[in-house]
PDB file of C-alpha atoms and ligand atoms in Angstrom:
ATOM      1  CA  UNK A   1       0.000   0.000   0.000  1.00 47.00           C
ATOM      2  CA  UNK A   2       1.237   3.486  -0.770  1.00 50.00           C
ATOM      3  CA  UNK A   3       0.951   5.051   2.679  1.00 50.00           C
ATOM      4  CA  UNK A   4       2.227   8.378   1.371  1.00 55.00           C
ATOM      5  CA  UNK A   5      -0.824   8.950  -0.866  1.00 54.00           C
ATOM      6  CA  UNK A   6      -3.250   7.098   1.330  1.00 53.00           C
ATOM      7  CA  UNK A   7      -2.547   8.572   4.743  1.00 56.00           C
ATOM      8  CA  UNK A   8      -0.077  11.345   4.133  1.00 64.00           C
ATOM      9  CA  UNK A   9       2.567   9.366   6.031  1.00 70.00           C
ATOM     10  CA  UNK A  10       5.996   8.836   4.508  1.00 73.00           C
ATOM     11  CA  UNK A  11       7.859   5.756   5.669  1.00 67.00           C
ATOM     12  CA  UNK A  12      11.410   7.009   6.232  1.00 69.00           C
ATOM     13  CA  UNK A  13      12.727   3.728   7.607  1.00 66.00           C
ATOM     14  CA  UNK A  14      15.822   2.526   5.764  1.00 68.00           C
ATOM     15  CA  UNK A  15      15.910  -0.861   4.112  1.00 78.00           C
ATOM     16  CA  UNK A  16      16.479  -3.723   6.497  1.00 90.00           C
ATOM     17  CA  UNK A  17      18.693  -6.517   5.204  1.00 91.00           C
ATOM     18  CA  UNK A  18      19.202  -9.878   6.861  1.00 94.00           C
ATOM     19  CA  UNK A  19      22.847 -11.030   6.823  1.00 93.00           C
ATOM     20  CA  UNK A  20      21.942 -14.230   8.701  1.00 94.00           C
ATOM     21  CA  UNK A  21      19.409 -15.307  11.332  1.00 96.00           C
ATOM     22  CA  UNK A  22      19.800 -12.707  14.115  1.00 97.00           C
ATOM     23  CA  UNK A  23      22.049 -10.387  12.058  1.00 98.00           C
ATOM     24  CA  UNK A  24      20.304  -7.300  10.696  1.00 98.00           C
ATOM     25  CA  UNK A  25      21.869  -4.611   8.519  1.00 98.00           C
ATOM     26  CA  UNK A  26      20.176  -1.199   8.604  1.00 98.00           C
ATOM     27  CA  UNK A  27      21.630   0.612   5.621  1.00 98.00           C
ATOM     28  CA  UNK A  28      22.241   4.313   6.296  1.00 98.00           C
ATOM     29  CA  UNK A  29      20.496   4.180   9.677  1.00 98.00           C
ATOM     30  CA  UNK A  30      22.960   6.634  11.307  1.00 98.00           C
ATOM     31  CA  UNK A  31      22.986   9.195   8.503  1.00 98.00           C
ATOM     32  CA  UNK A  32      20.191  11.380   9.878  1.00 98.00           C
ATOM     33  CA  UNK A  33      22.236  12.020  13.045  1.00 98.00           C
ATOM     34  CA  UNK A  34      25.723  12.077  11.502  1.00 98.00           C
ATOM     35  CA  UNK A  35      26.447  15.677  12.548  1.00 98.00           C
ATOM     36  CA  UNK A  36      25.640  14.930  16.204  1.00 98.00           C
ATOM     37  CA  UNK A  37      27.730  11.755  16.109  1.00 99.00           C
ATOM     38  CA  UNK A  38      30.731  13.535  14.596  1.00 98.00           C
ATOM     39  CA  UNK A  39      30.579  16.358  17.165  1.00 98.00           C
ATOM     40  CA  UNK A  40      30.317  13.854  20.037  1.00 99.00           C
ATOM     41  CA  UNK A  41      33.157  11.795  18.560  1.00 99.00           C
ATOM     42  CA  UNK A  42      35.410  14.860  18.468  1.00 98.00           C
ATOM     43  CA  UNK A  43      34.663  15.627  22.082  1.00 98.00           C
ATOM     44  CA  UNK A  44      35.268  12.011  23.163  1.00 99.00           C
ATOM     45  CA  UNK A  45      38.579  11.678  21.317  1.00 99.00           C
ATOM     46  CA  UNK A  46      39.785  14.928  22.875  1.00 98.00           C
ATOM     47  CA  UNK A  47      39.365  13.320  26.328  1.00 98.00           C
ATOM     48  CA  UNK A  48      40.615   9.850  25.365  1.00 99.00           C
ATOM     49  CA  UNK A  49      42.765   9.935  22.213  1.00 99.00           C
ATOM     50  CA  UNK A  50      43.030   7.051  19.743  1.00 99.00           C
ATOM     51  CA  UNK A  51      45.949   4.712  20.412  1.00 98.00           C
ATOM     52  CA  UNK A  52      47.327   1.529  18.867  1.00 99.00           C
ATOM     53  CA  UNK A  53      47.003  -1.125  21.569  1.00 98.00           C
ATOM     54  CA  UNK A  54      49.228  -4.195  21.935  1.00 98.00           C
ATOM     55  CA  UNK A  55      47.836  -7.696  21.501  1.00 98.00           C
ATOM     56  CA  UNK A  56      48.686 -10.271  24.186  1.00 98.00           C
ATOM     57  CA  UNK A  57      51.232 -11.614  21.668  1.00 98.00           C
ATOM     58  CA  UNK A  58      52.979  -8.233  21.617  1.00 98.00           C
ATOM     59  CA  UNK A  59      51.855  -7.007  18.174  1.00 98.00           C
ATOM     60  CA  UNK A  60      50.607  -3.467  17.719  1.00 98.00           C
ATOM     61  CA  UNK A  61      47.100  -3.387  16.242  1.00 98.00           C
ATOM     62  CA  UNK A  62      46.731  -1.605  12.874  1.00 99.00           C
ATOM     63  CA  UNK A  63      43.355  -0.290  14.067  1.00 99.00           C
ATOM     64  CA  UNK A  64      43.612   2.593  16.559  1.00 99.00           C
ATOM     65  CA  UNK A  65      41.076   2.509  19.394  1.00 99.00           C
ATOM     66  CA  UNK A  66      39.467   4.421  22.205  1.00 99.00           C
ATOM     67  CA  UNK A  67      36.277   3.964  24.249  1.00 99.00           C
ATOM     68  CA  UNK A  68      33.377   5.747  25.860  1.00 99.00           C
ATOM     69  CA  UNK A  69      30.843   4.527  28.384  1.00 99.00           C
ATOM     70  CA  UNK A  70      31.368   3.116  31.866  1.00 98.00           C
ATOM     71  CA  UNK A  71      33.516   0.253  30.539  1.00 98.00           C
ATOM     72  CA  UNK A  72      36.163   0.252  27.822  1.00 99.00           C
ATOM     73  CA  UNK A  73      37.686  -2.679  25.917  1.00 98.00           C
ATOM     74  CA  UNK A  74      41.454  -2.809  26.238  1.00 98.00           C
ATOM     75  CA  UNK A  75      44.249  -5.154  25.238  1.00 98.00           C
ATOM     76  CA  UNK A  76      47.875  -5.306  26.335  1.00 98.00           C
ATOM     77  CA  UNK A  77      50.524  -7.957  27.051  1.00 98.00           C
ATOM     78  CA  UNK A  78      48.390  -9.305  29.903  1.00 98.00           C
ATOM     79  CA  UNK A  79      45.305  -9.962  27.743  1.00 98.00           C
ATOM     80  CA  UNK A  80      41.934  -8.612  26.620  1.00 98.00           C
ATOM     81  CA  UNK A  81      39.540  -7.143  29.192  1.00 98.00           C
ATOM     82  CA  UNK A  82      37.028  -4.407  29.999  1.00 98.00           C
ATOM     83  CA  UNK A  83      38.285  -1.642  32.274  1.00 98.00           C
ATOM     84  CA  UNK A  84      36.575   1.346  33.914  1.00 98.00           C
ATOM     85  CA  UNK A  85      39.709   3.450  33.456  1.00 98.00           C
ATOM     86  CA  UNK A  86      41.687   4.504  30.406  1.00 99.00           C
ATOM     87  CA  UNK A  87      45.106   2.928  31.009  1.00 98.00           C
ATOM     88  CA  UNK A  88      46.812   5.873  29.262  1.00 98.00           C
ATOM     89  CA  UNK A  89      45.413   8.492  31.666  1.00 98.00           C
ATOM     90  CA  UNK A  90      44.150   6.499  34.654  1.00 98.00           C
ATOM     91  CA  UNK A  91      40.850   8.397  34.352  1.00 98.00           C
ATOM     92  CA  UNK A  92      37.392   6.912  33.703  1.00 99.00           C
ATOM     93  CA  UNK A  93      36.499   6.648  30.011  1.00 99.00           C
ATOM     94  CA  UNK A  94      34.438   9.599  28.704  1.00 99.00           C
ATOM     95  CA  UNK A  95      30.691   9.167  29.274  1.00 99.00           C
ATOM     96  CA  UNK A  96      28.740   7.648  26.415  1.00 99.00           C
ATOM     97  CA  UNK A  97      27.298  10.627  24.484  1.00 99.00           C
ATOM     98  CA  UNK A  98      23.477  10.722  24.476  1.00 98.00           C
ATOM     99  CA  UNK A  99      23.462  10.705  20.651  1.00 99.00           C
ATOM    100  CA  UNK A 100      25.525   7.463  20.630  1.00 99.00           C
ATOM    101  CA  UNK A 101      23.331   5.722  23.191  1.00 98.00           C
ATOM    102  CA  UNK A 102      20.096   6.751  21.544  1.00 98.00           C
ATOM    103  CA  UNK A 103      21.233   5.534  18.127  1.00 98.00           C
ATOM    104  CA  UNK A 104      22.389   2.159  19.482  1.00 98.00           C
ATOM    105  CA  UNK A 105      19.163   1.606  21.426  1.00 98.00           C
ATOM    106  CA  UNK A 106      16.995   2.581  18.439  1.00 98.00           C
ATOM    107  CA  UNK A 107      18.937   0.297  16.098  1.00 98.00           C
ATOM    108  CA  UNK A 108      18.618  -2.673  18.472  1.00 98.00           C
ATOM    109  CA  UNK A 109      14.930  -1.940  18.857  1.00 98.00           C
ATOM    110  CA  UNK A 110      14.414  -1.756  15.091  1.00 97.00           C
ATOM    111  CA  UNK A 111      16.217  -5.076  14.679  1.00 97.00           C
ATOM    112  CA  UNK A 112      13.887  -6.678  17.214  1.00 97.00           C
ATOM    113  CA  UNK A 113      16.159  -6.678  20.296  1.00 98.00           C
ATOM    114  CA  UNK A 114      14.123  -4.606  22.761  1.00 97.00           C
ATOM    115  CA  UNK A 115      15.614  -3.005  25.844  1.00 97.00           C
ATOM    116  CA  UNK A 116      19.294  -3.018  24.807  1.00 98.00           C
ATOM    117  CA  UNK A 117      21.296  -0.889  27.244  1.00 98.00           C
ATOM    118  CA  UNK A 118      24.997  -0.778  26.299  1.00 98.00           C
ATOM    119  CA  UNK A 119      27.618   0.012  28.955  1.00 98.00           C
ATOM    120  CA  UNK A 120      30.570   0.012  26.535  1.00 98.00           C
ATOM    121  CA  UNK A 121      31.294   1.684  23.208  1.00 99.00           C
ATOM    122  CA  UNK A 122      34.550   0.740  21.502  1.00 99.00           C
ATOM    123  CA  UNK A 123      35.593   3.278  18.873  1.00 99.00           C
ATOM    124  CA  UNK A 124      37.790   1.853  16.099  1.00 99.00           C
ATOM    125  CA  UNK A 125      39.716   4.024  13.640  1.00 99.00           C
ATOM    126  CA  UNK A 126      40.874   2.440  10.379  1.00 99.00           C
ATOM    127  CA  UNK A 127      43.363   4.325   8.241  1.00 99.00           C
ATOM    128  CA  UNK A 128      44.182   2.955   4.764  1.00 99.00           C
ATOM    129  CA  UNK A 129      45.660  -0.540   5.122  1.00 99.00           C
ATOM    130  CA  UNK A 130      44.305  -1.133   8.644  1.00 99.00           C
ATOM    131  CA  UNK A 131      42.449  -4.402   9.128  1.00 98.00           C
ATOM    132  CA  UNK A 132      40.970  -6.667  11.750  1.00 98.00           C
ATOM    133  CA  UNK A 133      41.554 -10.395  11.448  1.00 97.00           C
ATOM    134  CA  UNK A 134      38.814 -12.976  12.023  1.00 98.00           C
ATOM    135  CA  UNK A 135      37.820 -13.213  15.680  1.00 98.00           C
ATOM    136  CA  UNK A 136      34.866 -13.703  18.010  1.00 98.00           C
ATOM    137  CA  UNK A 137      33.670 -11.128  20.556  1.00 98.00           C
ATOM    138  CA  UNK A 138      33.888 -13.178  23.755  1.00 98.00           C
ATOM    139  CA  UNK A 139      35.101 -10.755  26.418  1.00 98.00           C
ATOM    140  CA  UNK A 140      31.593  -9.846  27.579  1.00 98.00           C
ATOM    141  CA  UNK A 141      29.825 -11.473  30.552  1.00 97.00           C
ATOM    142  CA  UNK A 142      26.442 -11.783  28.864  1.00 90.00           C
ATOM    143  CA  UNK A 143      26.236 -13.140  25.310  1.00 97.00           C
ATOM    144  CA  UNK A 144      22.446 -12.712  25.570  1.00 97.00           C
ATOM    145  CA  UNK A 145      22.683  -9.001  24.751  1.00 98.00           C
ATOM    146  CA  UNK A 146      23.077  -7.991  21.091  1.00 98.00           C
ATOM    147  CA  UNK A 147      25.944  -5.958  19.619  1.00 98.00           C
ATOM    148  CA  UNK A 148      25.337  -2.819  17.570  1.00 98.00           C
ATOM    149  CA  UNK A 149      27.940  -1.609  15.087  1.00 98.00           C
ATOM    150  CA  UNK A 150      27.873   1.787  13.325  1.00 99.00           C
ATOM    151  CA  UNK A 151      30.145   2.525  10.352  1.00 98.00           C
ATOM    152  CA  UNK A 152      31.236   6.077   9.497  1.00 99.00           C
ATOM    153  CA  UNK A 153      33.526   7.401   6.766  1.00 99.00           C
ATOM    154  CA  UNK A 154      35.264   5.289   4.119  1.00 99.00           C
ATOM    155  CA  UNK A 155      33.605   2.031   3.066  1.00 98.00           C
ATOM    156  CA  UNK A 156      35.011  -1.279   4.291  1.00 98.00           C
ATOM    157  CA  UNK A 157      34.620  -4.939   3.423  1.00 98.00           C
ATOM    158  CA  UNK A 158      33.229  -6.717   6.457  1.00 98.00           C
ATOM    159  CA  UNK A 159      33.951 -10.451   6.673  1.00 98.00           C
ATOM    160  CA  UNK A 160      31.202 -12.458   8.263  1.00 97.00           C
ATOM    161  CA  UNK A 161      31.913 -16.099   9.010  1.00 97.00           C
ATOM    162  CA  UNK A 162      30.281 -18.834  11.027  1.00 97.00           C
ATOM    163  CA  UNK A 163      30.629 -20.274  14.516  1.00 97.00           C
ATOM    164  CA  UNK A 164      33.854 -22.092  13.559  1.00 98.00           C
ATOM    165  CA  UNK A 165      36.969 -20.241  12.396  1.00 97.00           C
ATOM    166  CA  UNK A 166      37.156 -22.567   9.385  1.00 97.00           C
ATOM    167  CA  UNK A 167      33.613 -21.713   8.202  1.00 98.00           C
ATOM    168  CA  UNK A 168      33.613 -19.834   4.921  1.00 97.00           C
ATOM    169  CA  UNK A 169      33.050 -16.098   5.368  1.00 97.00           C
ATOM    170  CA  UNK A 170      30.817 -13.868   3.312  1.00 97.00           C
ATOM    171  CA  UNK A 171      31.696 -10.271   2.463  1.00 98.00           C
ATOM    172  CA  UNK A 172      29.513  -7.220   3.053  1.00 98.00           C
ATOM    173  CA  UNK A 173      30.451  -3.714   1.972  1.00 98.00           C
ATOM    174  CA  UNK A 174      29.710  -1.358   4.886  1.00 98.00           C
ATOM    175  CA  UNK A 175      29.319   2.314   4.050  1.00 98.00           C
ATOM    176  CA  UNK A 176      28.936   5.556   5.962  1.00 98.00           C
ATOM    177  CA  UNK A 177      25.916   5.350   8.249  1.00 98.00           C
ATOM    178  CA  UNK A 178      25.359   1.610   7.898  1.00 98.00           C
ATOM    179  CA  UNK A 179      24.349   0.054  11.204  1.00 98.00           C
ATOM    180  CA  UNK A 180      24.414  -3.665  11.998  1.00 98.00           C
ATOM    181  CA  UNK A 181      22.831  -5.530  14.905  1.00 98.00           C
ATOM    182  CA  UNK A 182      23.803  -9.078  15.974  1.00 98.00           C
ATOM    183  CA  UNK A 183      22.031 -11.136  18.587  1.00 98.00           C
ATOM    184  CA  UNK A 184      21.296 -14.709  19.511  1.00 97.00           C
ATOM    185  CA  UNK A 185      23.622 -17.534  18.387  1.00 97.00           C
ATOM    186  CA  UNK A 186      25.136 -15.401  15.577  1.00 98.00           C
ATOM    187  CA  UNK A 187      26.494 -13.057  18.278  1.00 98.00           C
ATOM    188  CA  UNK A 188      29.420 -15.504  18.543  1.00 98.00           C
ATOM    189  CA  UNK A 189      30.131 -15.719  14.797  1.00 98.00           C
ATOM    190  CA  UNK A 190      33.682 -15.109  13.556  1.00 98.00           C
ATOM    191  CA  UNK A 191      34.066 -11.746  11.838  1.00 98.00           C
ATOM    192  CA  UNK A 192      36.705  -9.302  10.656  1.00 98.00           C
ATOM    193  CA  UNK A 193      37.477  -6.366   8.383  1.00 98.00           C
ATOM    194  CA  UNK A 194      39.575  -6.494   5.171  1.00 98.00           C
ATOM    195  CA  UNK A 195      42.438  -3.975   4.787  1.00 99.00           C
ATOM    196  CA  UNK A 196      40.887  -0.522   4.289  1.00 99.00           C
ATOM    197  CA  UNK A 197      41.173   0.845   0.752  1.00 99.00           C
ATOM    198  CA  UNK A 198      42.461   4.396   0.428  1.00 99.00           C
ATOM    199  CA  UNK A 199      40.000   7.191  -0.257  1.00 99.00           C
ATOM    200  CA  UNK A 200      38.610  10.418   1.094  1.00 98.00           C
ATOM    201  CA  UNK A 201      35.240  10.759   2.796  1.00 98.00           C
ATOM    202  CA  UNK A 202      33.611  14.206   2.653  1.00 98.00           C
ATOM    203  CA  UNK A 203      32.785  14.329   6.384  1.00 98.00           C
ATOM    204  CA  UNK A 204      35.230  11.924   8.027  1.00 98.00           C
ATOM    205  CA  UNK A 205      38.343  12.265   5.847  1.00 98.00           C
ATOM    206  CA  UNK A 206      40.837   9.549   4.940  1.00 99.00           C
ATOM    207  CA  UNK A 207      39.577   6.955   7.398  1.00 99.00           C
ATOM    208  CA  UNK A 208      36.787   4.738   8.632  1.00 99.00           C
ATOM    209  CA  UNK A 209      35.359   4.939  12.156  1.00 99.00           C
ATOM    210  CA  UNK A 210      33.388   2.063  13.675  1.00 99.00           C
ATOM    211  CA  UNK A 211      31.376   2.393  16.874  1.00 99.00           C
ATOM    212  CA  UNK A 212      30.734  -0.975  18.539  1.00 98.00           C
ATOM    213  CA  UNK A 213      28.145  -0.922  21.317  1.00 98.00           C
ATOM    214  CA  UNK A 214      28.120  -3.815  23.765  1.00 98.00           C
ATOM    215  CA  UNK A 215      26.799  -4.797  27.139  1.00 98.00           C
ATOM    216  CA  UNK A 216      30.032  -5.928  28.786  1.00 98.00           C
ATOM    217  CA  UNK A 217      28.577  -6.579  32.274  1.00 98.00           C
TER     218      UNK A 217
HETATM  219  C1  LIG B   1      29.436 -10.167  13.807  1.00 83.25           C
HETATM  220  N1  LIG B   1      34.870  -4.433  14.903  1.00 83.25           N
HETATM  221  O1  LIG B   1      35.781  -4.250  17.415  1.00 83.25           O
HETATM  222  S1  LIG B   1      31.973  -4.470  14.407  1.00 83.25           S
HETATM  223  C2  LIG B   1      35.420  -5.382  17.025  1.00 83.25           C
HETATM  224  O2  LIG B   1      34.130  -2.797  11.926  1.00 83.25           O
HETATM  225  C3  LIG B   1      34.965  -5.533  15.631  1.00 83.25           C
HETATM  226  O3  LIG B   1      35.506  -2.354  13.522  1.00 83.25           O
HETATM  227  C4  LIG B   1      34.525  -4.465  13.510  1.00 83.25           C
HETATM  228  O4  LIG B   1      34.709  -6.603  15.221  1.00 83.25           O
HETATM  229  C5  LIG B   1      34.725  -3.103  12.946  1.00 83.25           C
HETATM  230  O5  LIG B   1      35.392  -6.380  17.746  1.00 83.25           O
HETATM  231  C6  LIG B   1      33.200  -4.982  13.243  1.00 83.25           C
HETATM  232  C7  LIG B   1      30.714  -5.548  13.957  1.00 83.25           C
HETATM  233  C8  LIG B   1      30.521  -6.808  14.672  1.00 83.25           C
HETATM  234  C9  LIG B   1      30.624  -6.912  16.025  1.00 83.25           C
HETATM  235  C10 LIG B   1      30.320  -8.109  16.633  1.00 83.25           C
HETATM  236  C11 LIG B   1      29.904  -9.213  15.910  1.00 83.25           C
HETATM  237  C12 LIG B   1      30.142  -7.886  13.953  1.00 83.25           C
HETATM  238  C13 LIG B   1      29.834  -9.087  14.547  1.00 83.25           C
HETATM  239  C14 LIG B   1      29.549 -10.431  16.502  1.00 83.25           C
HETATM  240  C15 LIG B   1      29.129 -11.458  15.738  1.00 83.25           C
HETATM  241  C16 LIG B   1      29.083 -11.359  14.392  1.00 83.25           C
HETATM  242 FE1  LIG B   2      34.541  -8.018  16.834  1.00 83.25          FE
END
């Protein structure tokens, strides 16, 4: 039915794509609030700058990271964990901006995961060549909560595998504003990001930013 002509209501909801059972891709979902997100990102990064963390094996990650929210994901020689404090400054992570929280909760809601309340937002910065190898997100206490991921800036190829590392992965091109939600068994699927291709994004510049919202505790 054409609701625009019939009721004078325009459906502005973006297309909803299913990547797998429990994995929903909301194309362009964050675009209507991009200016708020970018301003809040600037403010957050001023308080807790991006840094290249060390893996437990001693390798520096190509992706630079920071966090906001009451818990932040960190890695160093002693392992992966969530911490209330930024190890670089000893201070609590910056508060999760209201625009971030609202977007994550609305995306989860739209994808059918009601009542999502993230306590952690990992902010990943990919410069050309940066990548993230296949992994599972397993550092959270409660795998029952979904994960919401918001892509900003340059497009990236997202690799989406199965529950075993050896499962074949499928590729999805994630663009500025695209928002993905993962919950249920697929929450533990292997995933990664192919090396970022060079380019220039009109608002974000020569990089890709990914916001990953989780309930860590
Ligand atoms: C699929 N970040 O920080 S988030 C990460 O684009 C991470 O920076 C990627 O993976 C990035 O851990 C992708 C999207 C994501 C998060 C969790 C998932 C995809 C997922 C869990 C299961 C399946
Ligand atoms: Fe991940």
